[in-house]
XYZ file of C-alpha atoms in Angstrom:
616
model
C -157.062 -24.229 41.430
C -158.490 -21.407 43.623
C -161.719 -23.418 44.075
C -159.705 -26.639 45.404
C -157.715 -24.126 47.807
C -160.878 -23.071 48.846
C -162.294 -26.107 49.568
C -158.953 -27.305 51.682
C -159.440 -24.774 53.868
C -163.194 -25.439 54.502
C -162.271 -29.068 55.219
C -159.435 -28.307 57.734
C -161.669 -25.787 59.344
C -164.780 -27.556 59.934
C -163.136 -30.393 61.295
C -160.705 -28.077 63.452
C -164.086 -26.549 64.388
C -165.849 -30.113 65.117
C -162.764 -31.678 67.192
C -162.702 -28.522 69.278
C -166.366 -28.210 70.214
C -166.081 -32.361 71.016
C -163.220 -31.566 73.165
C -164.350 -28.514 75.015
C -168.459 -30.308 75.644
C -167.169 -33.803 77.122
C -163.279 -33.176 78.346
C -164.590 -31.229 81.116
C -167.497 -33.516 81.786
C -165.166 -36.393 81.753
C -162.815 -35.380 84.329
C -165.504 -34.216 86.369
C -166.817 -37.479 86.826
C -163.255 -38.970 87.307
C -161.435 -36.821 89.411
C -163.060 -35.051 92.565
C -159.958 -33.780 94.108
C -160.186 -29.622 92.644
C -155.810 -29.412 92.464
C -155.925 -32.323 90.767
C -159.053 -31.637 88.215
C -156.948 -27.822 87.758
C -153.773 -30.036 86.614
C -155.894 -32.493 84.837
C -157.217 -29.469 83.231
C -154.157 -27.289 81.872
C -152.898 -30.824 80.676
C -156.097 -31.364 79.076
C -155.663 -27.839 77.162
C -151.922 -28.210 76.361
C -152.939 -31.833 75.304
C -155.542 -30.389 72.984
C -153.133 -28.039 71.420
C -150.850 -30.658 71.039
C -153.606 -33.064 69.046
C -154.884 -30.215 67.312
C -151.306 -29.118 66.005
C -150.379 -32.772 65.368
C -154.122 -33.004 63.120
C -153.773 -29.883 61.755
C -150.120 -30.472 60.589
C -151.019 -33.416 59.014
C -153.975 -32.283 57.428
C -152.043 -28.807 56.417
C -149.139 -30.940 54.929
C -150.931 -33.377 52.975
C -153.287 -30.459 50.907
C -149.971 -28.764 50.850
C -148.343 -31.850 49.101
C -151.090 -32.031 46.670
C -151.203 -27.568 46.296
C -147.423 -28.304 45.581
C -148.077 -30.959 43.316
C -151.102 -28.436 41.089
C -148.417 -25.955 41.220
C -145.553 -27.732 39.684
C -147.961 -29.112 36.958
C -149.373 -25.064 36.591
C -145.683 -24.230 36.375
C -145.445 -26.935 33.859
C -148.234 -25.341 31.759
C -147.534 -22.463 32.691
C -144.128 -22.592 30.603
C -146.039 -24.032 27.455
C -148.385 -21.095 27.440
C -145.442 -18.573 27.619
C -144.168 -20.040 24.670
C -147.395 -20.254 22.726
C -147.876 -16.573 23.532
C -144.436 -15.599 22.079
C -145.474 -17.116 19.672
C -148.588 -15.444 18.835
C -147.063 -12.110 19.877
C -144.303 -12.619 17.042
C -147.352 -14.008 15.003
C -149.499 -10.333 16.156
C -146.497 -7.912 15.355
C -146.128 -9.347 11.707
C -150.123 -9.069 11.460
C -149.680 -5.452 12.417
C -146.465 -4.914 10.410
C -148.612 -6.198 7.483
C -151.727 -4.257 8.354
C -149.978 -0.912 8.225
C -148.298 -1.962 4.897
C -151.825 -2.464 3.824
C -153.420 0.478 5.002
C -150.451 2.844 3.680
C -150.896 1.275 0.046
C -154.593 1.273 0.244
C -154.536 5.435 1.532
C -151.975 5.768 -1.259
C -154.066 3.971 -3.730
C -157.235 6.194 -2.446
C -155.211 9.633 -2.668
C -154.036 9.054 -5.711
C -157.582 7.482 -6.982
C -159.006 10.962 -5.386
C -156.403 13.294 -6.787
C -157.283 11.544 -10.132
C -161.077 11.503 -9.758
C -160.267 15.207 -8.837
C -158.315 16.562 -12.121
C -160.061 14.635 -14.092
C -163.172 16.527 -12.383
C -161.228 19.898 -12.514
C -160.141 19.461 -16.431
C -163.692 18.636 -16.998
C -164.987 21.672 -15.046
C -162.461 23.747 -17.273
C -163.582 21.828 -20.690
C -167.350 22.887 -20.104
C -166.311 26.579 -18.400
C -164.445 27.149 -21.236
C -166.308 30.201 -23.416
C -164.266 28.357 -26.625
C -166.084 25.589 -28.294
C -163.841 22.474 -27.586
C -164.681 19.081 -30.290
C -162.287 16.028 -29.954
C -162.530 13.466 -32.947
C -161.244 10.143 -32.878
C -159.189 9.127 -35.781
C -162.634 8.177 -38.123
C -164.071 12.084 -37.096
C -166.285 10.829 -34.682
C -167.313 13.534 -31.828
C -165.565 12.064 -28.467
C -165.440 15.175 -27.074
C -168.578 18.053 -27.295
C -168.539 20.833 -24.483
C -171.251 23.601 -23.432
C -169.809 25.988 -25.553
C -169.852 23.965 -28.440
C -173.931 23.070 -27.656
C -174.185 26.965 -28.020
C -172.288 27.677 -30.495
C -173.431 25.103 -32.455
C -177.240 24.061 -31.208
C -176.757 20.170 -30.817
C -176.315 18.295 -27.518
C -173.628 16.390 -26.564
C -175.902 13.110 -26.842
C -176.977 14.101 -29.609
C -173.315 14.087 -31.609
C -171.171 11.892 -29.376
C -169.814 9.038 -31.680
C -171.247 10.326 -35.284
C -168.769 12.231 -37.584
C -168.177 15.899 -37.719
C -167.549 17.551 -40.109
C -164.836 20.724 -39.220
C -166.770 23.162 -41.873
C -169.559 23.573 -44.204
C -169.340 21.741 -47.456
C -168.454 24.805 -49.425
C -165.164 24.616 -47.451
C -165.168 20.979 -47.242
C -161.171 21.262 -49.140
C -159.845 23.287 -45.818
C -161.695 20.627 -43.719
C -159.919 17.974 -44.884
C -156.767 20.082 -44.931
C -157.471 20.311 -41.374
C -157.772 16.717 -40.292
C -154.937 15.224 -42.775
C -152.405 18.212 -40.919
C -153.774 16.583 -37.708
C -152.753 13.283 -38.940
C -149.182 14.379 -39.740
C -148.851 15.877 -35.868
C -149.111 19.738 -37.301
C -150.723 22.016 -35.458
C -153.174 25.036 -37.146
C -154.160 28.181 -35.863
C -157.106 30.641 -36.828
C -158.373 29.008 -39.867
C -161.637 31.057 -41.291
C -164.612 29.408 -42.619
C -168.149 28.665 -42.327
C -169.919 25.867 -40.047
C -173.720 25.258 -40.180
C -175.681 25.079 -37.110
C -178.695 22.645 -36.237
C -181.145 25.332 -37.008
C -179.228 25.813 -40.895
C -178.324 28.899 -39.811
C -174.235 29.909 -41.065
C -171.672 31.306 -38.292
C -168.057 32.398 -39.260
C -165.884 30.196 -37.115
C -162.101 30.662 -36.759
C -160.985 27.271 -36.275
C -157.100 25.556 -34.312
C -156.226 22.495 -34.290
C -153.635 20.324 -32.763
C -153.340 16.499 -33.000
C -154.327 13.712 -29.930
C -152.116 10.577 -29.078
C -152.874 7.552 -27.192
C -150.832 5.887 -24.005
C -148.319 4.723 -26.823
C -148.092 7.956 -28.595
C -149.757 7.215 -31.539
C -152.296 9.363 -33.263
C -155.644 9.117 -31.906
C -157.520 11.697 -33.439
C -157.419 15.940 -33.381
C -158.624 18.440 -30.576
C -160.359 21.817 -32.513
C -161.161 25.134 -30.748
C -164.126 27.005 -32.234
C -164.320 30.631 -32.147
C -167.564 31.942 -33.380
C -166.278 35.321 -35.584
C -169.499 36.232 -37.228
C -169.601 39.462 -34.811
C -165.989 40.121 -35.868
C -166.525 39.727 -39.839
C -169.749 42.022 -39.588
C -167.855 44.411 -37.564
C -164.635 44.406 -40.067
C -167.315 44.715 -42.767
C -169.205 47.704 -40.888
C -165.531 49.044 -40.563
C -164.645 48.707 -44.314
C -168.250 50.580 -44.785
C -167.370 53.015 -41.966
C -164.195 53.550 -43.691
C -165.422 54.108 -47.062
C -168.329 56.568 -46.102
C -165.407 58.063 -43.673
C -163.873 59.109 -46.696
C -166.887 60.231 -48.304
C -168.157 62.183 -45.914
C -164.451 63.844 -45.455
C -163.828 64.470 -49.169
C -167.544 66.063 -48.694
C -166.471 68.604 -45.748
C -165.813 71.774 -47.232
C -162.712 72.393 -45.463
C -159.763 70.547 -45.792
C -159.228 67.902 -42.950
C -155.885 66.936 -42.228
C -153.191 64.731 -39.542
C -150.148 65.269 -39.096
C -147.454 63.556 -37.558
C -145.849 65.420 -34.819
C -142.126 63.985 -34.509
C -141.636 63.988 -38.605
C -144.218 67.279 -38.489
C -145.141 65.110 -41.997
C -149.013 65.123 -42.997
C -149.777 61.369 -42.358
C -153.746 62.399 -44.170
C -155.083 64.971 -46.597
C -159.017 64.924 -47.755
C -159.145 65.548 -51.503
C -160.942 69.041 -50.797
C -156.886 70.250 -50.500
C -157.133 70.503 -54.699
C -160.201 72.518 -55.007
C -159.407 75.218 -52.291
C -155.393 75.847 -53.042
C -154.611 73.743 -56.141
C -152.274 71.400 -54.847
C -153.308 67.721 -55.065
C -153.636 65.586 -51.462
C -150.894 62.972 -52.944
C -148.707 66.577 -52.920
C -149.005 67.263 -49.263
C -148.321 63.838 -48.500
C -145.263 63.471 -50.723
C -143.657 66.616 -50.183
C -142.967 67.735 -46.519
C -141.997 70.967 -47.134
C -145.987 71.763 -49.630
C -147.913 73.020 -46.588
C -145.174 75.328 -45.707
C -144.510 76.584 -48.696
C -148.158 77.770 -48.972
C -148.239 79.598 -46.162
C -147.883 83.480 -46.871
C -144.698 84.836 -46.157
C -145.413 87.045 -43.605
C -147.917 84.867 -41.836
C -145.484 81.554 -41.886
C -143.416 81.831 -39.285
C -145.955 82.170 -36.842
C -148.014 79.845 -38.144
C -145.160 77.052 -37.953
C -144.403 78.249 -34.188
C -148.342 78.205 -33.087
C -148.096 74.361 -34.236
C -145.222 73.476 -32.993
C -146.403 75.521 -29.226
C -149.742 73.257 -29.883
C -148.043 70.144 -29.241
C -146.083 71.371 -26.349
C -149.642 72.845 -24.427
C -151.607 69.406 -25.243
C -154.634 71.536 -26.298
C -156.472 72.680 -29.662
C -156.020 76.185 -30.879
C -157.546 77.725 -33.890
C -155.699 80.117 -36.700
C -156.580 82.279 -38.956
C -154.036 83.260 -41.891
C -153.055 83.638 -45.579
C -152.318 81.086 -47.946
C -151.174 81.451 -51.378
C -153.097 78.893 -53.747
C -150.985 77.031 -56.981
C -152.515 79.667 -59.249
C -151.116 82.721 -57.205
C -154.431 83.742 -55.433
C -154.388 84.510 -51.502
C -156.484 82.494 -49.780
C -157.445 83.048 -46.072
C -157.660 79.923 -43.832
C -159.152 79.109 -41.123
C -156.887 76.031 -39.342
C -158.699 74.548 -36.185
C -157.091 70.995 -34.809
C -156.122 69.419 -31.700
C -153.733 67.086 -30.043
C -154.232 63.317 -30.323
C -152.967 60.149 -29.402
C -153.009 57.416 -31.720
C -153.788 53.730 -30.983
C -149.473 53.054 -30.807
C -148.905 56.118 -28.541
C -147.831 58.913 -31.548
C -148.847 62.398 -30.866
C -150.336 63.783 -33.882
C -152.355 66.663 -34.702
C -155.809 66.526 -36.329
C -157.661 69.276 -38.038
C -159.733 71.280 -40.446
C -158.806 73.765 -42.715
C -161.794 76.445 -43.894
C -161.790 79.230 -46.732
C -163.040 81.690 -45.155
C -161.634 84.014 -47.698
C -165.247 85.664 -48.118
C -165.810 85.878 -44.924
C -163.149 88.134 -44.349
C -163.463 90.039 -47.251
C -167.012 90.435 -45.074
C -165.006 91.552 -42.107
C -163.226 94.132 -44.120
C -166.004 95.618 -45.608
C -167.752 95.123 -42.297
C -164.598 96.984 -40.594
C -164.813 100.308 -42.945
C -168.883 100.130 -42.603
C -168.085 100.207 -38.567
C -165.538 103.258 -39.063
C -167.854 105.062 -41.482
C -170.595 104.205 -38.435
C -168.393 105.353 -35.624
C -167.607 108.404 -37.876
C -171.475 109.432 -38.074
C -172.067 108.517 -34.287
C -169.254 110.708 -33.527
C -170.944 113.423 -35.632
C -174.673 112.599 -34.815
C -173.221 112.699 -30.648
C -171.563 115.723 -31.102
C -174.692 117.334 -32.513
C -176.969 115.492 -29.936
C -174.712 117.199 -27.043
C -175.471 120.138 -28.613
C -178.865 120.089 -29.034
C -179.174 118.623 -25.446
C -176.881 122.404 -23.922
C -179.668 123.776 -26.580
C -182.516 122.317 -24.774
C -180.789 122.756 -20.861
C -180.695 126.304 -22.458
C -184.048 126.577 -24.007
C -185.637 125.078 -20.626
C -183.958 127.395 -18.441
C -184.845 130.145 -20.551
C -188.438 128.580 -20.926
C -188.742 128.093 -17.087
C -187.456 131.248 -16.091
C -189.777 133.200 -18.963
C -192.685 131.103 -17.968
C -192.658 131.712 -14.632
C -192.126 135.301 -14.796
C -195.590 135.972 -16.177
C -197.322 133.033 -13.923
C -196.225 134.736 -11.025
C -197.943 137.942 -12.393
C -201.147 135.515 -13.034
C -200.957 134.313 -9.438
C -200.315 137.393 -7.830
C -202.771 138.803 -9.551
C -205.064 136.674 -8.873
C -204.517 136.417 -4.916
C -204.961 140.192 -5.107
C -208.569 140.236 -6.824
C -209.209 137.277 -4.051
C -208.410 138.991 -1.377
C -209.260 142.861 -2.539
C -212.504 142.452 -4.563
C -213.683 138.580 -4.206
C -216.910 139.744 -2.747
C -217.949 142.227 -5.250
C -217.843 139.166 -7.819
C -221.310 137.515 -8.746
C -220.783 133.886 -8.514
C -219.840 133.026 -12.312
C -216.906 135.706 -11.558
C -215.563 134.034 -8.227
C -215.982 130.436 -9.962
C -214.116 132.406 -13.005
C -211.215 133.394 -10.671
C -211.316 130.091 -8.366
C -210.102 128.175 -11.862
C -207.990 131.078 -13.086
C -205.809 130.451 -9.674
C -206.236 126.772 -9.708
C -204.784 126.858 -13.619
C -201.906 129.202 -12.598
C -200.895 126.585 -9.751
C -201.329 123.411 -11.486
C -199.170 125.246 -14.478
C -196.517 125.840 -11.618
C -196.266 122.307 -10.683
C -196.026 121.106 -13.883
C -193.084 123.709 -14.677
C -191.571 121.883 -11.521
C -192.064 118.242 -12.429
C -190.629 119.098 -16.026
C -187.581 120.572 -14.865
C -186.903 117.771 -12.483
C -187.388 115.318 -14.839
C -184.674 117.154 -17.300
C -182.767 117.398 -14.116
C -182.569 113.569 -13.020
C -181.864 112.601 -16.923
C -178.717 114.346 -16.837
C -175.951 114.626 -14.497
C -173.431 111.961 -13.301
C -174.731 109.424 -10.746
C -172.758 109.184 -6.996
C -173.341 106.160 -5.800
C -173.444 105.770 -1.725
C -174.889 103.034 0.654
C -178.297 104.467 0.911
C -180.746 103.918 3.389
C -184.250 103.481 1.587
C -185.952 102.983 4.842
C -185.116 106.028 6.347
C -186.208 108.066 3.266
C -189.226 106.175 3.508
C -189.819 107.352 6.583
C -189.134 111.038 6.375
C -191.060 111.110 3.426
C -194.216 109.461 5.617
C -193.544 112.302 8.021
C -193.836 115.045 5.676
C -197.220 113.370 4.040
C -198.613 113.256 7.617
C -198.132 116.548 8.879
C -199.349 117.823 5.430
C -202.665 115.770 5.906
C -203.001 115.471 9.544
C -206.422 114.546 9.287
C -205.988 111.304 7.334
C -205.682 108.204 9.072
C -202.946 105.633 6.578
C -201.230 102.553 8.262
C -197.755 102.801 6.671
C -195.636 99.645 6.922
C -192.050 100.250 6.314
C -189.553 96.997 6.649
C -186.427 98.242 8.072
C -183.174 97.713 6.857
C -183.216 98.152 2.973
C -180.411 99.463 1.765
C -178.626 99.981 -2.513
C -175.848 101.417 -3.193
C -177.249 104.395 -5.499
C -177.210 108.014 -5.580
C -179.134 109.331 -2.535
C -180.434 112.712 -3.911
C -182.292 110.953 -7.091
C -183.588 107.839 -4.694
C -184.886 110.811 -2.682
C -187.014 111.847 -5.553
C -187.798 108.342 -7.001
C -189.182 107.319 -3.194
C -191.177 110.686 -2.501
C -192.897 110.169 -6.501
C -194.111 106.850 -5.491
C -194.881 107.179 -2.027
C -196.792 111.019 -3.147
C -198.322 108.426 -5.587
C -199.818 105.591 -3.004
C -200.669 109.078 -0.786
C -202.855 110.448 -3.333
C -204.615 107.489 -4.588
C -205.538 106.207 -1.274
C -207.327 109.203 -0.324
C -210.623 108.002 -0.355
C -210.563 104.833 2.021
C -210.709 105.141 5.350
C -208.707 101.686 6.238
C -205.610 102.759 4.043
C -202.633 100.703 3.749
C -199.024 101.939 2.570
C -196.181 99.112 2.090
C -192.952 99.442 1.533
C -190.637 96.770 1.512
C -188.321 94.038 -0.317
C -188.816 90.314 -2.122
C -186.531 88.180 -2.039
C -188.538 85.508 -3.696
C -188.137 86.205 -7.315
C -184.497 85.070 -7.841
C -183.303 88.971 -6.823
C -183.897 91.463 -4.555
C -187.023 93.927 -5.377
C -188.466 96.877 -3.892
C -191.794 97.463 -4.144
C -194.418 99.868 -2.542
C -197.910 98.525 -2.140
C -201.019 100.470 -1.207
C -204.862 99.306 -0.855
C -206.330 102.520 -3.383
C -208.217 102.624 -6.327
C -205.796 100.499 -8.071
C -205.970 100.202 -11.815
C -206.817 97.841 -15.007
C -203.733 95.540 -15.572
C -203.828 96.056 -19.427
C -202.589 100.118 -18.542
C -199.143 98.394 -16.614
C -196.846 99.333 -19.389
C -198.010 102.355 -19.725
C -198.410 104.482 -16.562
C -194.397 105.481 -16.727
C -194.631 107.708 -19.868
C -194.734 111.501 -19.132
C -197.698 112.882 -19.300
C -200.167 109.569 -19.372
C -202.753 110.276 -16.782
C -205.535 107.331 -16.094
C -207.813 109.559 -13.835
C -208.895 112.826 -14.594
C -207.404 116.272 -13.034
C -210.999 116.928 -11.582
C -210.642 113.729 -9.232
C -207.045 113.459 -8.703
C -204.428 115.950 -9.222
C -201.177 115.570 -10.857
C -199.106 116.646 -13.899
C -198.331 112.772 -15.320
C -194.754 113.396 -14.761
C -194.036 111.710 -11.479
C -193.939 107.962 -12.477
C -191.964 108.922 -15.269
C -189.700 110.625 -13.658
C -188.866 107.371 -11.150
C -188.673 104.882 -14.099
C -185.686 107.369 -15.335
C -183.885 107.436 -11.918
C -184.447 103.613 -12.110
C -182.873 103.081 -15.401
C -180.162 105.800 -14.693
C -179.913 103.422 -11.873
C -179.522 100.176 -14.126
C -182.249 98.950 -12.689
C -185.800 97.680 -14.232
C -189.425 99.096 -12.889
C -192.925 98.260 -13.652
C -196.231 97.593 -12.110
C -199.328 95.252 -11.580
C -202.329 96.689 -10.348
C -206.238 95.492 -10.003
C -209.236 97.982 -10.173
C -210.637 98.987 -6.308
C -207.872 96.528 -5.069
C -204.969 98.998 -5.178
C -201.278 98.600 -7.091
C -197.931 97.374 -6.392
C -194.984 98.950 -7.940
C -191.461 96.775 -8.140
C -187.791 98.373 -8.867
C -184.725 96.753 -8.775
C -181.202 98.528 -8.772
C -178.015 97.407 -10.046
C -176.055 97.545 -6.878
């Protein structure tokens, strides 16, 4: 229809187009040649043109009203059709809507049908996950005893593969139980349901395992019987262990009724012995059936005097939570006392009841030990009393005796050395030389004598006496001894080293003389070397703290450590160094006075080192 429109209007056009070129090329041209007069050719003219428009309307009406006719006429029949169609799409509308209805019917069933097709697929996936999860060997038979049913756990438990047993009988347990098997499946038959039935199954490899079997019967859609579902428990760990338990139990109660005390539990809220070890016969008499019969047996031997506490202590035991141990007197069937020993604790048994647990020990001899033991310690105290009492005396004896030796000794040395400084000084030069070498050791025997008369009494001195204990300096002793040796010597050249700081808690006047012996000591036997080294100073490396005083001298053999602190040991001669012995001595006293611990390590031309601790 378009295209026909379209062509219509090309028609009326082109000849519209035709007639008016025609008119316009030879209208003029035509009058021109007819008419000369100019008015008349301009009237001729306008006529011409409203004459044109009047043709061309006329033609074009014509030509407009007869396409029309036939436009009017296509329309009509397009109405016509137009109709029809609207019907026939109604139609199929109506016809779509059903399709769709339909459709969405069909697609709700068929996502209905698919959920519930998944949700199956899916428990049936999930019970079969659980079936082969399960640690419990799970068997289905069908009603002949054919294996429908064999999960992972049953592989293990029993060493065949599923493919292996699927559709072939089973048989529940070995032959030798064969009776209980078919126990089992007639009860399945008759809908009962087992539980925990023992017995023995053989694997694939002929080896036995205890199984505790349950059972429970299967039905089909219609409820009939279609065979029996059985769990498998393999128990073989469970009978050994009852059977290492009865074995346990039975050298338990050997090795109890060997103990040679009594062992014993009691219950706490009945305070009634719930077990007695036979040993309760052979120490008091009374039979283990006795104490367990009789509440009141136990109590009643207990000695009189030592029951009530005894009955208390147990009773307190429970109340605490904690073990105790108690010692007292029992009085056995045949009348003799017997001395126990009782040690138990507080317990909890597997249902919650407190109960006390314990041992009972004769240790009768023992104290009849402790007695004897007792009058052997008073008899000993007795004599130490005696044996200090004449030790005291002995020592205001010897305080006495070295006074008195002291002052009588020195008297007459001081004679000798006066004496002897006169003849020195008065008549030294009319001696020949044996008599001045004669007097030169008379004087030097007089003095050394002296000194040792000195070292002697202060060693008596620092053994006795009670000890003050002060914050002492050790440093600053150190050091005013060091000041004394140098102006003594002044012609000796020593590099003393004193670390500052070191300071006990000790008494000050016997550190005095302990410091001065060793530091005297280091003095004397670094005489010779003319790059001499004093230390003095503390290690803390050795787990404590220790003083020690080092020096660079003559040293000595390692093997003579232990021995250098007795009185009177000398490891040089008087000739090279001088000296009474006492000195070291006399410091490992003040150390021990002290509480304290000295000794020494030394190496021959490589000087000595001498440690003390204190008990601060």
């Amino acid at each position: 229809m378009a295209g026909s429109n379209q062509n219509i209007a090309l028609r009326i056009t082109a000849i519209y187009a035709l007639v008016g070129v025609l008119w316009i090329l030879f209208s003029d041209w035509l009058l021109c040649l007819a008419v000369e007069d100019p008015r008349v050719l301009t009237r001729l003219q306008m006529g011409k043109g409203w004459a044109y428009v009047a043709a061309t309307a006329a033609l074009l009406y014509w030509l407009v009203h007869r396409d029309t006719a036939q436009i009017r006429r296509s329309e009509e029949d397009l109405l016509v059709r137009n109709e029809e169609l609207t019907v026939v799409e109604e139609e199929l509308r109506q016809q779509n809507e059903e399709f769709i209805v339909a459709e969405e019917e069909l697609r709700q069933q068929l996502t209905e049908n698919y959920e519930s097709r998944k949700k199956l697929f899916e428990a049936n996936e999930a019970m079969t996950a659980i079936l082969q999860a399960s640690p419990v060997a799970i068997v289905a038979l069908d009603r002949e005893d054919r294996v429908v049913v064999w999960n992972r756990a049953a592989e293990r438990l029993f060493g065949w593969l599923e493919e292996e047993v699927r559709e072939t009988p089973f048989s529940l347990l070995h032959p030798d139980d064969a009776k209980d098997g078919k126990r089992v499946c007639a009860s399945a038959c008759r809908e009962a349901v087992l539980h925990d039935i023992e017995g023995v199954r053989m694997r694939k490899n002929g080896e036995l395992v205890s199984v505790s079997i349950s059972t429970a019967p299967l039905h089909d859609p219609a409820g009939l019987n279609a065979g029996m579902i059985a769990m498998f428990t393999d128990i073989t760990d469970r009978k050994s262990a009852a059977e290492n338990l009865r074995e346990s139990n039975e050298k338990y109660a050997e090795l109890v009724n060997a103990v040679s005390g009594i062992v014993w539990e009691l219950d706490v809220e009945s305070f009634r012995f719930t077990f007695v070890s036979q040993r309760s016969e052979d120490i008091l008499g009374y039979p283990a059936e006795a104490w367990l019969a009789d509440p009141g047996c136990w109590e009643r031997s207990i000695h009189p005097d030592d029951r009530p506490w005894v009955l208390a202590a147990c009773r307190a035991t429970h109340g605490e939570g904690s073990g105790r141990e108690l010692e007292y007197r029992s009085l056995a069937a045949d009348g003799r006392i017997v001395w126990l020993r009782n040690s138990f604790m507080v317990v909890e048994d597997a249902n919650g009841r407190v109960k006390l647990r314990g041992v009972m020990t004769d240790v009768s001899r023992r104290k009849k030990a402790e007695e004897d033991l007792s009058m052997l310690n008073a008899e000993l105290e007795q004599r130490v009393a005696q044996r200090t009492s004449e030790l005291e005396e002995l020592n205001r004896e010897l305080e006495a005796f070295s006074y008195t030796a002291s002052h009588d000794l020195r008297a007459p040395l001081r004679h000798i050395e006066g004496f002897s400084k006169a003849l020195m000084e008065d008549y030294y030069d009319t001696f020949d030389g044996a008599g001045r070498q004669h007097l030169d050791r008379l004087c030097s025997a007089a003095r050394k004598m002296g000194q040792l008369i000195d070292d002697l009494l202060r060693l008596a001195m620092v053994s006795k006496g009670e000890i003050i204990r002060r914050p002492t300096d050790l440093s600053m002793i150190a050091r005013g001894i060091v000041q004394d040796l140098m102006v003594s010597q002044p012609e000796r050249t020593v590099a003393f080293r004193i670390t500052d700081g070191i300071k006990v808690n000790g008494d000050s006047r016997l550190l005095q003389v302990a410091m001065e012996n060793l530091l005297v000591n280091a003095w004397k036997y670094t005489e010779k070397r003319k790059d001499a080294i004093i230390e003095f100073g503390v290690d803390e490396d050795r787990g404590q703290t220790v003083c020690f005083v080092r020096d660079n001298g003559i040293g000595f053999a390692n093997e003579h450590a232990n021995n250098i602190f007795k009185p009177f040991l000398r490891l040089h001669r008087t000739e090279e160094y001088e000296g009474s012995g006492v000195g070291l001595a006399t410091v490992r006293r003040i150390v021990e006075r002290h509480g304290g611990h000295v000794w020494a390590e030394g190496r021959e031309g490589h000087g000595a080192v001498f440690f003390f601790t204190l008990d601060n």
